[in-house]
mmCIF file of C-alpha atoms in Angstrom:
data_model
loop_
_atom_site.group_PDB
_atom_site.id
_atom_site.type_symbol
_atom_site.label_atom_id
_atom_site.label_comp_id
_atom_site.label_asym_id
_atom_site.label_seq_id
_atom_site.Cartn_x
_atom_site.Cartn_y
_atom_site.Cartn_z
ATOM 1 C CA UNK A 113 135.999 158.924 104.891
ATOM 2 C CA UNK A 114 134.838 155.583 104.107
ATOM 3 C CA UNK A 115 133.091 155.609 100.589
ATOM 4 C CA UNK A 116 129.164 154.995 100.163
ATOM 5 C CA UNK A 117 129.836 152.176 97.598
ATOM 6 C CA UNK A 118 132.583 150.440 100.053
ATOM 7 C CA UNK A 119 129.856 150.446 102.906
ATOM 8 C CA UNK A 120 127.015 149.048 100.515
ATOM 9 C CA UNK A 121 129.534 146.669 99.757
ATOM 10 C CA UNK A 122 130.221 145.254 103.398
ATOM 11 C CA UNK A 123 126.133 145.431 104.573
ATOM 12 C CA UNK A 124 125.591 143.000 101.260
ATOM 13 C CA UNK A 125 128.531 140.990 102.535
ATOM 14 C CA UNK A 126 126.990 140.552 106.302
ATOM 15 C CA UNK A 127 123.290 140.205 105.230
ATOM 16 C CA UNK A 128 124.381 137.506 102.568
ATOM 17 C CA UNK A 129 126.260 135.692 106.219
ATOM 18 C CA UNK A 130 123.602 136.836 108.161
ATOM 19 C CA UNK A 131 121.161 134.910 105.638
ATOM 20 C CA UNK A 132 123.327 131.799 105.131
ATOM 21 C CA UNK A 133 123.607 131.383 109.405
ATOM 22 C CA UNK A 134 119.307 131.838 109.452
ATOM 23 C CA UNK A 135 119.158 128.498 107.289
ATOM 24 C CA UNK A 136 122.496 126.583 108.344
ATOM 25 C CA UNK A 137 122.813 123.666 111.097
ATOM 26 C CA UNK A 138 120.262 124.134 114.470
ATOM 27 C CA UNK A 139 119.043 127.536 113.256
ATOM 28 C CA UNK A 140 117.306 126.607 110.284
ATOM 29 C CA UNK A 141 114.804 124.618 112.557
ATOM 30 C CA UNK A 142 114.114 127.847 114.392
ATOM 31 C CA UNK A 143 113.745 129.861 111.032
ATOM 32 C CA UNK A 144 111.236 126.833 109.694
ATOM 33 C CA UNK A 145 109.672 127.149 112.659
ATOM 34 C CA UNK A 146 109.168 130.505 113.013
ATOM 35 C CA UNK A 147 108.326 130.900 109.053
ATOM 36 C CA UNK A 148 105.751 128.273 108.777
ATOM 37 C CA UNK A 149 103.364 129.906 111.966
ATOM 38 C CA UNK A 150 103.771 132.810 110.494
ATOM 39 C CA UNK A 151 103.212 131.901 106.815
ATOM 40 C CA UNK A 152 99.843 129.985 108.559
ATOM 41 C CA UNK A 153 98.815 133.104 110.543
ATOM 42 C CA UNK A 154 98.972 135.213 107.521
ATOM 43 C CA UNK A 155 96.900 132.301 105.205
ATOM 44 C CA UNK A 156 94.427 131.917 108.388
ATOM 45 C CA UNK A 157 93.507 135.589 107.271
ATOM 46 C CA UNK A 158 92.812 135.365 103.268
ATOM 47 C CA UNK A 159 89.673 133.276 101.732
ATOM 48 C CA UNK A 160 90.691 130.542 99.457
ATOM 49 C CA UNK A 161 88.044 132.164 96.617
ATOM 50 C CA UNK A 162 89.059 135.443 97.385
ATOM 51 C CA UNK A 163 92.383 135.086 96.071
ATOM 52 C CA UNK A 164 91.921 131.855 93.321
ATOM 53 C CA UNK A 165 88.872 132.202 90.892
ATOM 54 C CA UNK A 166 86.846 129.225 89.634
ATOM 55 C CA UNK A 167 88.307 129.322 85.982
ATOM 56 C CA UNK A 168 92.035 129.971 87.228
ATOM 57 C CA UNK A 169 91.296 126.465 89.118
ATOM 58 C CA UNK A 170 90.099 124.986 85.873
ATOM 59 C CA UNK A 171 92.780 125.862 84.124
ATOM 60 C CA UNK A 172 95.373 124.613 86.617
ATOM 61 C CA UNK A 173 93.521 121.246 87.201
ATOM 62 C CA UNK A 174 93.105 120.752 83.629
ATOM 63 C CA UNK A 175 96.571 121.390 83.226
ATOM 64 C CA UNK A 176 97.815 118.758 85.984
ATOM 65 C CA UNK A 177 95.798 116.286 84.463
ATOM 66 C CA UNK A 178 97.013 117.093 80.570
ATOM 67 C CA UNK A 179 101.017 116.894 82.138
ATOM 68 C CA UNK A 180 100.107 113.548 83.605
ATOM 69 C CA UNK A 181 102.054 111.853 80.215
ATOM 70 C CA UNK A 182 104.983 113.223 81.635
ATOM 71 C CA UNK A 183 107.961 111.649 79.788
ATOM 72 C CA UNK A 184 109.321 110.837 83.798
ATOM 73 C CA UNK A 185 105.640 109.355 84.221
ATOM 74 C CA UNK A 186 106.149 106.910 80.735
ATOM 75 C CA UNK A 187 109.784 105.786 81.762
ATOM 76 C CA UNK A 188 108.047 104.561 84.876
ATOM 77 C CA UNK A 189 105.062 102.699 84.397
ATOM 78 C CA UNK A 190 106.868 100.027 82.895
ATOM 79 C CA UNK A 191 109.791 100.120 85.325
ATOM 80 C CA UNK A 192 107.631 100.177 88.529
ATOM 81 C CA UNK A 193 105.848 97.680 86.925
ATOM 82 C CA UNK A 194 108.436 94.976 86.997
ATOM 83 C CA UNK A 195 109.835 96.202 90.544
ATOM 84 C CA UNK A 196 106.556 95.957 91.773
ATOM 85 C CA UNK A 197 106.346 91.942 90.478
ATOM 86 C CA UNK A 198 109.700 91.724 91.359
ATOM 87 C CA UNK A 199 108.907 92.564 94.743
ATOM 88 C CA UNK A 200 105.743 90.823 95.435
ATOM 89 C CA UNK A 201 107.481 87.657 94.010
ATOM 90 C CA UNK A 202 110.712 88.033 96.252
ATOM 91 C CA UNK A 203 107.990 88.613 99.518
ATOM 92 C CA UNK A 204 107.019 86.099 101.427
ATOM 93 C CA UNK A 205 106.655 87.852 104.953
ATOM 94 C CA UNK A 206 103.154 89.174 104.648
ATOM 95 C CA UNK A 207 100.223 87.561 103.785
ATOM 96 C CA UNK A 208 97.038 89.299 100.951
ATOM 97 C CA UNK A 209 95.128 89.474 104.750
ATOM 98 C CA UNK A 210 98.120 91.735 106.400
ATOM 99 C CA UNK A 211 98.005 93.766 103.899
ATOM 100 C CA UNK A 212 93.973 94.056 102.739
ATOM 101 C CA UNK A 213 91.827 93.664 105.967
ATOM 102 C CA UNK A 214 88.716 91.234 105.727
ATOM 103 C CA UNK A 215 85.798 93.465 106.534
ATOM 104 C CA UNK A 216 85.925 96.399 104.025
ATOM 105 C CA UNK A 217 86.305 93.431 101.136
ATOM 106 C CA UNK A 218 83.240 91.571 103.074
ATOM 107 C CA UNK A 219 81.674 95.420 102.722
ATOM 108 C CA UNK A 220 82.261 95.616 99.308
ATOM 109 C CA UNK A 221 81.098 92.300 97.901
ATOM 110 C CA UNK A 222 78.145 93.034 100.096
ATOM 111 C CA UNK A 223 77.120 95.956 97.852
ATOM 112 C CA UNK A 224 78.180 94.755 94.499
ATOM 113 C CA UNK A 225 75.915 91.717 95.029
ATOM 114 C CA UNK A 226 73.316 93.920 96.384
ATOM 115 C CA UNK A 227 73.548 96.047 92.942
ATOM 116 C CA UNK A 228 70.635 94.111 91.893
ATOM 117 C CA UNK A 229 69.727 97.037 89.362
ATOM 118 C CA UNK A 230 73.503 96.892 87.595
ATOM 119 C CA UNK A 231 73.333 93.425 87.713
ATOM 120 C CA UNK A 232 69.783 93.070 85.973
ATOM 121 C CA UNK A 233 70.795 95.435 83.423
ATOM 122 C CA UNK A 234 73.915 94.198 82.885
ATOM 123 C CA UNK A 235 72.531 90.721 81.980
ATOM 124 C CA UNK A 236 69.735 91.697 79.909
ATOM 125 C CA UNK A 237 72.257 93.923 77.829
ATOM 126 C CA UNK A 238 74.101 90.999 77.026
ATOM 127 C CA UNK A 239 70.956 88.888 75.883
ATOM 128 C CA UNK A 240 70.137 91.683 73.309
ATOM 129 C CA UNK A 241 74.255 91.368 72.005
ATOM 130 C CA UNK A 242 73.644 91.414 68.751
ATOM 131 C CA UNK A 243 76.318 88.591 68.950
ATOM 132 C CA UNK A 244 74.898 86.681 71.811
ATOM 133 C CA UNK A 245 72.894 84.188 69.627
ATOM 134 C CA UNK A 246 75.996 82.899 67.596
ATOM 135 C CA UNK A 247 77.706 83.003 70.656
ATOM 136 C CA UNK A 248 75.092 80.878 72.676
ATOM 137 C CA UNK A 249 75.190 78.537 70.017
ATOM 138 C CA UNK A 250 78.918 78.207 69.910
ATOM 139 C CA UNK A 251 79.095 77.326 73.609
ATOM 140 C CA UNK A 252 75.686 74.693 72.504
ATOM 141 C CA UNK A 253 77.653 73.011 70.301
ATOM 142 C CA UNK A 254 80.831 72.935 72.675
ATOM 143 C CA UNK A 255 78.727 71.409 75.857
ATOM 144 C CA UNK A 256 76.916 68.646 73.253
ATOM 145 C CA UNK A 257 80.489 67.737 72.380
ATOM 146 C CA UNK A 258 81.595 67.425 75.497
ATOM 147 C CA UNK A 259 78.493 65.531 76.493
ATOM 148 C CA UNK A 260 78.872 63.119 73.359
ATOM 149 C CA UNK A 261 82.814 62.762 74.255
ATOM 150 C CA UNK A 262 82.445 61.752 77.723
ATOM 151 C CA UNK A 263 79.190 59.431 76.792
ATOM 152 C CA UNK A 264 82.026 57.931 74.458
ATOM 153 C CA UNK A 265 84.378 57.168 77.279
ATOM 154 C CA UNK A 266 82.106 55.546 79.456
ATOM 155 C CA UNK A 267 80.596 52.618 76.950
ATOM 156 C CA UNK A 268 83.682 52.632 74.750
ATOM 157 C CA UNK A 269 84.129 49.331 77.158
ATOM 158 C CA UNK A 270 80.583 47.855 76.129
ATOM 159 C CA UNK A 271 81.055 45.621 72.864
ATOM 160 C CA UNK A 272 79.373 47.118 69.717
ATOM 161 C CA UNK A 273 77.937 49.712 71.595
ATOM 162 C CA UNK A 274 81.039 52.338 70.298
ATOM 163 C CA UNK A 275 80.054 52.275 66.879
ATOM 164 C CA UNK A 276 76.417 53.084 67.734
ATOM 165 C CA UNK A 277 78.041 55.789 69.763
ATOM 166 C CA UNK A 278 79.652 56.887 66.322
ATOM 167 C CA UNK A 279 77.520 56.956 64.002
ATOM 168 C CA UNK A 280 75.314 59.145 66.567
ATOM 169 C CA UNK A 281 77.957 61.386 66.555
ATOM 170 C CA UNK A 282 78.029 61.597 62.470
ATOM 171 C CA UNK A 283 74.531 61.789 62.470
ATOM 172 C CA UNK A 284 74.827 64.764 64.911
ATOM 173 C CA UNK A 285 77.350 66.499 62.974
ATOM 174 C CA UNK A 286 75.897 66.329 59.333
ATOM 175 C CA UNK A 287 72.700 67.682 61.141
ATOM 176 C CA UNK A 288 74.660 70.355 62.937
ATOM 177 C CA UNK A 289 76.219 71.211 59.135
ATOM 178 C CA UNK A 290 73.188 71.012 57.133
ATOM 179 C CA UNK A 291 71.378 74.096 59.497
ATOM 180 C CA UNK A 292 74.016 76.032 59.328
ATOM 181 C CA UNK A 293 72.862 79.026 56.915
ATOM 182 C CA UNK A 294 69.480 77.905 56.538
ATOM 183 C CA UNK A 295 66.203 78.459 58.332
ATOM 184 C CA UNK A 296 66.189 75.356 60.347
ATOM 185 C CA UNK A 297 69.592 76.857 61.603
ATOM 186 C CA UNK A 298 67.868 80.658 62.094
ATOM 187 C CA UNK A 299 65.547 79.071 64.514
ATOM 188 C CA UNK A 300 68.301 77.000 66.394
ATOM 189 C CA UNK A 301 70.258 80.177 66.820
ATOM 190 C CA UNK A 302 66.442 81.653 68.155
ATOM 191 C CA UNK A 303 66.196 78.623 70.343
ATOM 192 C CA UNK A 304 69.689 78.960 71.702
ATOM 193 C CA UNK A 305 69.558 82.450 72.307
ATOM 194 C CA UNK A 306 66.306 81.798 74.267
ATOM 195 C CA UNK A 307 68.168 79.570 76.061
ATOM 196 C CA UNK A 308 70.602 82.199 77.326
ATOM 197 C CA UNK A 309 68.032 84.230 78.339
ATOM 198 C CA UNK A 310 67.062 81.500 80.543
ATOM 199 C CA UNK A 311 70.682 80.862 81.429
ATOM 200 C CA UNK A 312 70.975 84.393 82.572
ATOM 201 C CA UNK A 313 67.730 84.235 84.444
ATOM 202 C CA UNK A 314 69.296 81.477 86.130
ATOM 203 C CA UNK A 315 72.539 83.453 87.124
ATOM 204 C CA UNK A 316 70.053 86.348 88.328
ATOM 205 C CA UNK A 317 68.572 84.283 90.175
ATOM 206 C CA UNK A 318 71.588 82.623 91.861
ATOM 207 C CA UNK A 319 72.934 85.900 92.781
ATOM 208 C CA UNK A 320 69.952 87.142 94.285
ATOM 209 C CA UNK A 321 69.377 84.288 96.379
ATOM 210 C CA UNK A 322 72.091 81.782 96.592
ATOM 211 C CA UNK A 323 75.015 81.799 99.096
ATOM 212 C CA UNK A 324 77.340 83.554 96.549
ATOM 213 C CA UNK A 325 78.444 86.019 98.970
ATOM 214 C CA UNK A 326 79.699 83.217 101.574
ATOM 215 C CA UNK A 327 81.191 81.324 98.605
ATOM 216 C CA UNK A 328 83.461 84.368 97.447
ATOM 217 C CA UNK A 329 84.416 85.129 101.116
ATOM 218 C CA UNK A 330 85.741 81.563 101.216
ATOM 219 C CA UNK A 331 87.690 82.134 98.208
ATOM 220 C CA UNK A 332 89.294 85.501 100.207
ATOM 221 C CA UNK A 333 90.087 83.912 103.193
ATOM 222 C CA UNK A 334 91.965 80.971 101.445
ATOM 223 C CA UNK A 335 93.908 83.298 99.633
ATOM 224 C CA UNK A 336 94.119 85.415 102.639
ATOM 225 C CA UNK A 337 96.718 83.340 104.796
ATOM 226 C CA UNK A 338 98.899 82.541 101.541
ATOM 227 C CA UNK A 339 102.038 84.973 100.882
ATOM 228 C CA UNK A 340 101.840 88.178 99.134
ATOM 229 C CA UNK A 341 104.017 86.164 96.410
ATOM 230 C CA UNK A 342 101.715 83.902 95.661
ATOM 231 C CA UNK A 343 99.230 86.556 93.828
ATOM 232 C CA UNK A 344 101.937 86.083 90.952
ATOM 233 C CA UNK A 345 100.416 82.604 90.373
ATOM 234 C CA UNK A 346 97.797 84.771 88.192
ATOM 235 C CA UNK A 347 99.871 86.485 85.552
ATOM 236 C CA UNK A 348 103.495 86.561 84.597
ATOM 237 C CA UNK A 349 106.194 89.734 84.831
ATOM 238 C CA UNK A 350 105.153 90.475 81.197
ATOM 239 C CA UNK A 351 101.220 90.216 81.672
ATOM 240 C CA UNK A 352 101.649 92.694 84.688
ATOM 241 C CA UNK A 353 103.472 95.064 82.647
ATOM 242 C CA UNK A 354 101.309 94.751 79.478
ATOM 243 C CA UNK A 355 98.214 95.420 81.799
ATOM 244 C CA UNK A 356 99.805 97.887 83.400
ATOM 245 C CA UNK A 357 100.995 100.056 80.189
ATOM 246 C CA UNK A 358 97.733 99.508 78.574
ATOM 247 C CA UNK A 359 95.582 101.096 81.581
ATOM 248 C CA UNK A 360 98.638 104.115 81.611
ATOM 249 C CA UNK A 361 97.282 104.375 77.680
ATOM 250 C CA UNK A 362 93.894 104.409 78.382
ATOM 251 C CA UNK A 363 94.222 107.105 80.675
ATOM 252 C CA UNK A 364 96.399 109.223 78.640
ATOM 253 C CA UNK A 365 93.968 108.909 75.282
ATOM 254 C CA UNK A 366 91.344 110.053 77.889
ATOM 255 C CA UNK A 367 92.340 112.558 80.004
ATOM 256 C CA UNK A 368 92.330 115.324 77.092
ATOM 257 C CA UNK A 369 88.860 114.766 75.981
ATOM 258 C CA UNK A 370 85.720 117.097 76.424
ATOM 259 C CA UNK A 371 83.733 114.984 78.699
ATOM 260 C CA UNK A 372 86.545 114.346 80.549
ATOM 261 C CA UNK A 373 87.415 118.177 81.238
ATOM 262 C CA UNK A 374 83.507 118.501 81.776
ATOM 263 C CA UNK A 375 83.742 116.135 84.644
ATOM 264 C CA UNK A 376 87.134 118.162 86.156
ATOM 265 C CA UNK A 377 85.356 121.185 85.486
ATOM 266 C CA UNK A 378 82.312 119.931 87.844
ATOM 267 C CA UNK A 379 84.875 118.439 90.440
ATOM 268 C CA UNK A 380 86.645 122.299 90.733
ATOM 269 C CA UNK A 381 83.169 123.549 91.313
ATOM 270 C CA UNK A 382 82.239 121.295 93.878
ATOM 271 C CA UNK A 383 84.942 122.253 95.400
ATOM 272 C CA UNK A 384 84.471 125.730 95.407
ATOM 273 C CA UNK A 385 80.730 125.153 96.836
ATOM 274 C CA UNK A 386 82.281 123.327 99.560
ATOM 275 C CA UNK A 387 85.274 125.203 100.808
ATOM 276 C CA UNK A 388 85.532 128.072 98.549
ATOM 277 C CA UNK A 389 84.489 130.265 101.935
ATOM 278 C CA UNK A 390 87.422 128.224 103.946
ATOM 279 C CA UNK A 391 91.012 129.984 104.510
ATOM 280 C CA UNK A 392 93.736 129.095 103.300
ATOM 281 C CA UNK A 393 94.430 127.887 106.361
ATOM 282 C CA UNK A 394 91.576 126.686 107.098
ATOM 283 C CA UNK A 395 92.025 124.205 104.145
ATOM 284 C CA UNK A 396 94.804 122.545 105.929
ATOM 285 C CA UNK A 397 93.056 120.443 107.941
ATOM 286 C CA UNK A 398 90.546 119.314 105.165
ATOM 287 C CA UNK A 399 93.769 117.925 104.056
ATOM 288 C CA UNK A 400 95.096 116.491 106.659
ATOM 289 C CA UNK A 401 98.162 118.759 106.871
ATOM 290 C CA UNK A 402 98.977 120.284 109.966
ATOM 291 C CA UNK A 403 101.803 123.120 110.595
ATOM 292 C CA UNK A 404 104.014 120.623 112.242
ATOM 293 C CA UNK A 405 103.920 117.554 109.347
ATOM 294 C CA UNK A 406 105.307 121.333 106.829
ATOM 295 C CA UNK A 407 107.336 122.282 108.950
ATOM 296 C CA UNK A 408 108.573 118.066 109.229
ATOM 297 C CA UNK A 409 108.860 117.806 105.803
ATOM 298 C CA UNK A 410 111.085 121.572 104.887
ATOM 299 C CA UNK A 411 113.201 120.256 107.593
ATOM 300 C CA UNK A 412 113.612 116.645 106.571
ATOM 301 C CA UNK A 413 114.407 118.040 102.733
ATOM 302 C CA UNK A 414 115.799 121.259 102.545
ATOM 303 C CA UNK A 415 118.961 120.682 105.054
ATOM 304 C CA UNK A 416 120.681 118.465 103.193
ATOM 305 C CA UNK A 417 119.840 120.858 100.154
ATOM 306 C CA UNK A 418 120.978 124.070 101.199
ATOM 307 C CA UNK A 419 124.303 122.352 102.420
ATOM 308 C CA UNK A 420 124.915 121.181 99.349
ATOM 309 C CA UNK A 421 124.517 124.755 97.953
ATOM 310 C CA UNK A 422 126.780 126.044 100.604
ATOM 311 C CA UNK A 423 129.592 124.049 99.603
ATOM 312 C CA UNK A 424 129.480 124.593 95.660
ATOM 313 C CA UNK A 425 129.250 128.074 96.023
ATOM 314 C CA UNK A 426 125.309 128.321 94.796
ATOM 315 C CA UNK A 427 123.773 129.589 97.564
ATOM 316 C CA UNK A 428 125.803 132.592 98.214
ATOM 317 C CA UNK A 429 125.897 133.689 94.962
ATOM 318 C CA UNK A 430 122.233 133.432 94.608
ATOM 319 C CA UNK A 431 121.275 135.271 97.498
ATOM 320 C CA UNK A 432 123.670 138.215 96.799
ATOM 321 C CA UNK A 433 122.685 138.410 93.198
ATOM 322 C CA UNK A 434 119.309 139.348 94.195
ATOM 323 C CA UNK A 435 120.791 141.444 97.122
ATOM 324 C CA UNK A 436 122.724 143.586 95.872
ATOM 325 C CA UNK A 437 120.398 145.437 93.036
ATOM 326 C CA UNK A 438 119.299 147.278 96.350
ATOM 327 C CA UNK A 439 122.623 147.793 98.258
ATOM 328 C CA UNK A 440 123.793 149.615 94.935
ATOM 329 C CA UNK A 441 120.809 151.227 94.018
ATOM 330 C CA UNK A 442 121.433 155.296 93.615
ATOM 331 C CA UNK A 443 118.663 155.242 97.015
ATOM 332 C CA UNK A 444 120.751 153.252 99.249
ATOM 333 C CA UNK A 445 123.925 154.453 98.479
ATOM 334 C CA UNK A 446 122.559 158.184 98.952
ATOM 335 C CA UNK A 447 121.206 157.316 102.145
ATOM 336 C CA UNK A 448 124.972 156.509 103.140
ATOM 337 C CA UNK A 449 126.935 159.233 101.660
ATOM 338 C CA UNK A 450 124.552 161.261 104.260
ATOM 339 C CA UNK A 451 125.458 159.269 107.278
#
């Protein structure tokens, strides 16, 4: 009479085939298949909040968010970086308007340069810099160089009229350096920064009313039927990178602060208020996903996987270690010996 133990042994022997055939060549469609609308009929029946609290989805967002400085996520940026440049420089089949369509970036200069709020505040935050004045003044003295330089040029060809045009110029300077520090150079820097006020009154102006909008989408659309290479024209492989790394290091010296896990905090719970009462299921399409792309993507993955596991042995040995605790258990094996 065949021993308990020695029948235990065979069933683990044919479930571990039987198990191995389910996910091997055309069946393991059939098993995916079968799985996944099952696995969907069964999530179509549980309430996303009933089974995942609000601070169990803090946690795990927060905790996404504080792995984002991987060490695979550093090696990259820097990599993907320079394949990216190296890409766009090597590409001259598509054009910036193949690739970004004209009316969304129509759309969106339309409503920064209807921001008229931002764009108010913005400029009157700069007048009150407590830096604008010297600032101001810096560019003054730039533009009445300029001004004097080119005035230069044009009667440097009249006889004795460039030496007038330098002592002007000396006379212009030892003013200039006599204000500096004193109170007749206070109230230039008062004048000046008046002045800027003005200017940016001016640029207010100008983007309320003039045809900046018209202006910018020229500048698109001649950029728009050039190659995607030529946006390299702007930076260099090592500017790309550098700007790259630094906006990687911005966002890993933020992501851990409190404000910032105040704001994920407030994202979980407005998701929660807004499909907290949704399946599982349910959630899918919110997504996007439907049972077919899962069931795509197991079967575009996992066959060459599990072959690989088949062939080294893995799989097998994986499936009857966690088998054959139960073939061998005293319950099974009693169950046999009273066949």
């Amino acid at each position: 009479m065949t021993e308990p133990r020695e029948i235990a042994e065979r069933l683990l022997d044919a479930q571990v085939d039987f198990l191995i055939g389910e996910v091997s060549g055309e069946r393991f469609a059939e098993v995916v298949a079968r799985d996944v609308t099952a696995v969907i009929e069964v999530a179509d029946t549980i309430v996303f909040r009933d089974v995942v609290t609000l601070d169990q989805a803090k946690r795990t967002v927060r905790k996404v968010v504080d792995r984002s400085d991987s060490p695979l996520a550093r090696d990259l940026v820097g990599v993907l970086s320079d394949a990216l440049y190296d890409h766009i420089a090597a590409n001259h089949d598509y054009t910036l308007g193949d690739v970004v369509e004209r009316e969304p970036v129509e759309a969106l200069l339309e409503k920064i340069l209807g921001m008229h709020g931002a764009q108010e505040r913005l400029l009157d935050r700069l007048s009150e810099a407590p830096t604008a004045g010297p600032v101001a003044a810096k560019f003054t003295d730039m533009l009445i160089d300029d001004i004097l330089e080119a005035n230069k040029k044009i009667v440097g060809k009249v006889p004795g009229v460039n030496s007038l045009m330098s002592i002007g110029q000396s006379a212009v300077k030892s003013a200039r350096k006599a204000a500096e520090g004193s109170r007749v150079g206070a109230l230039a820097e008062k004048g000046t920064l008046y002045a800027l006020k003005r200017v940016t009154n001016a640029i207010r102006e100008t983007l309320r009313d003039a045809p900046v909008h018209g202006a910018a989408m020229e500048f698109w659309d001649v950029h728009a039927g050039e190659p995607v290479s030529g946006l390299r024209d702007y930076l260099s492989k090592g500017d790309l990178r550098q700007l790259v790394l630094m906006v990687h290091r911005i966002v890993v010296t933020t992501r851990n602060k409190e404000y910032v896990g105040l704001l994920l905090d407030e994202s979980v719970e407005v998701f929660f208020e807004k499909y907290g009462d949704h399946t599982l299921a349910g959630l899918l399409p919110e997504l996007g996903v439907t049972p077919d792309d899962i069931a795509e993507e197991i079967l575009a993955y996992g066959p060459a996987v599990i072959e690989a596991a088949k062939r080294n042995g893995v799989l097998a040995k994986l499936i009857r270690e966690r088998l054959e605790p139960f073939y061998v258990s005293e319950q099974v094996l009693g169950i046999l010996a009273d066949r």
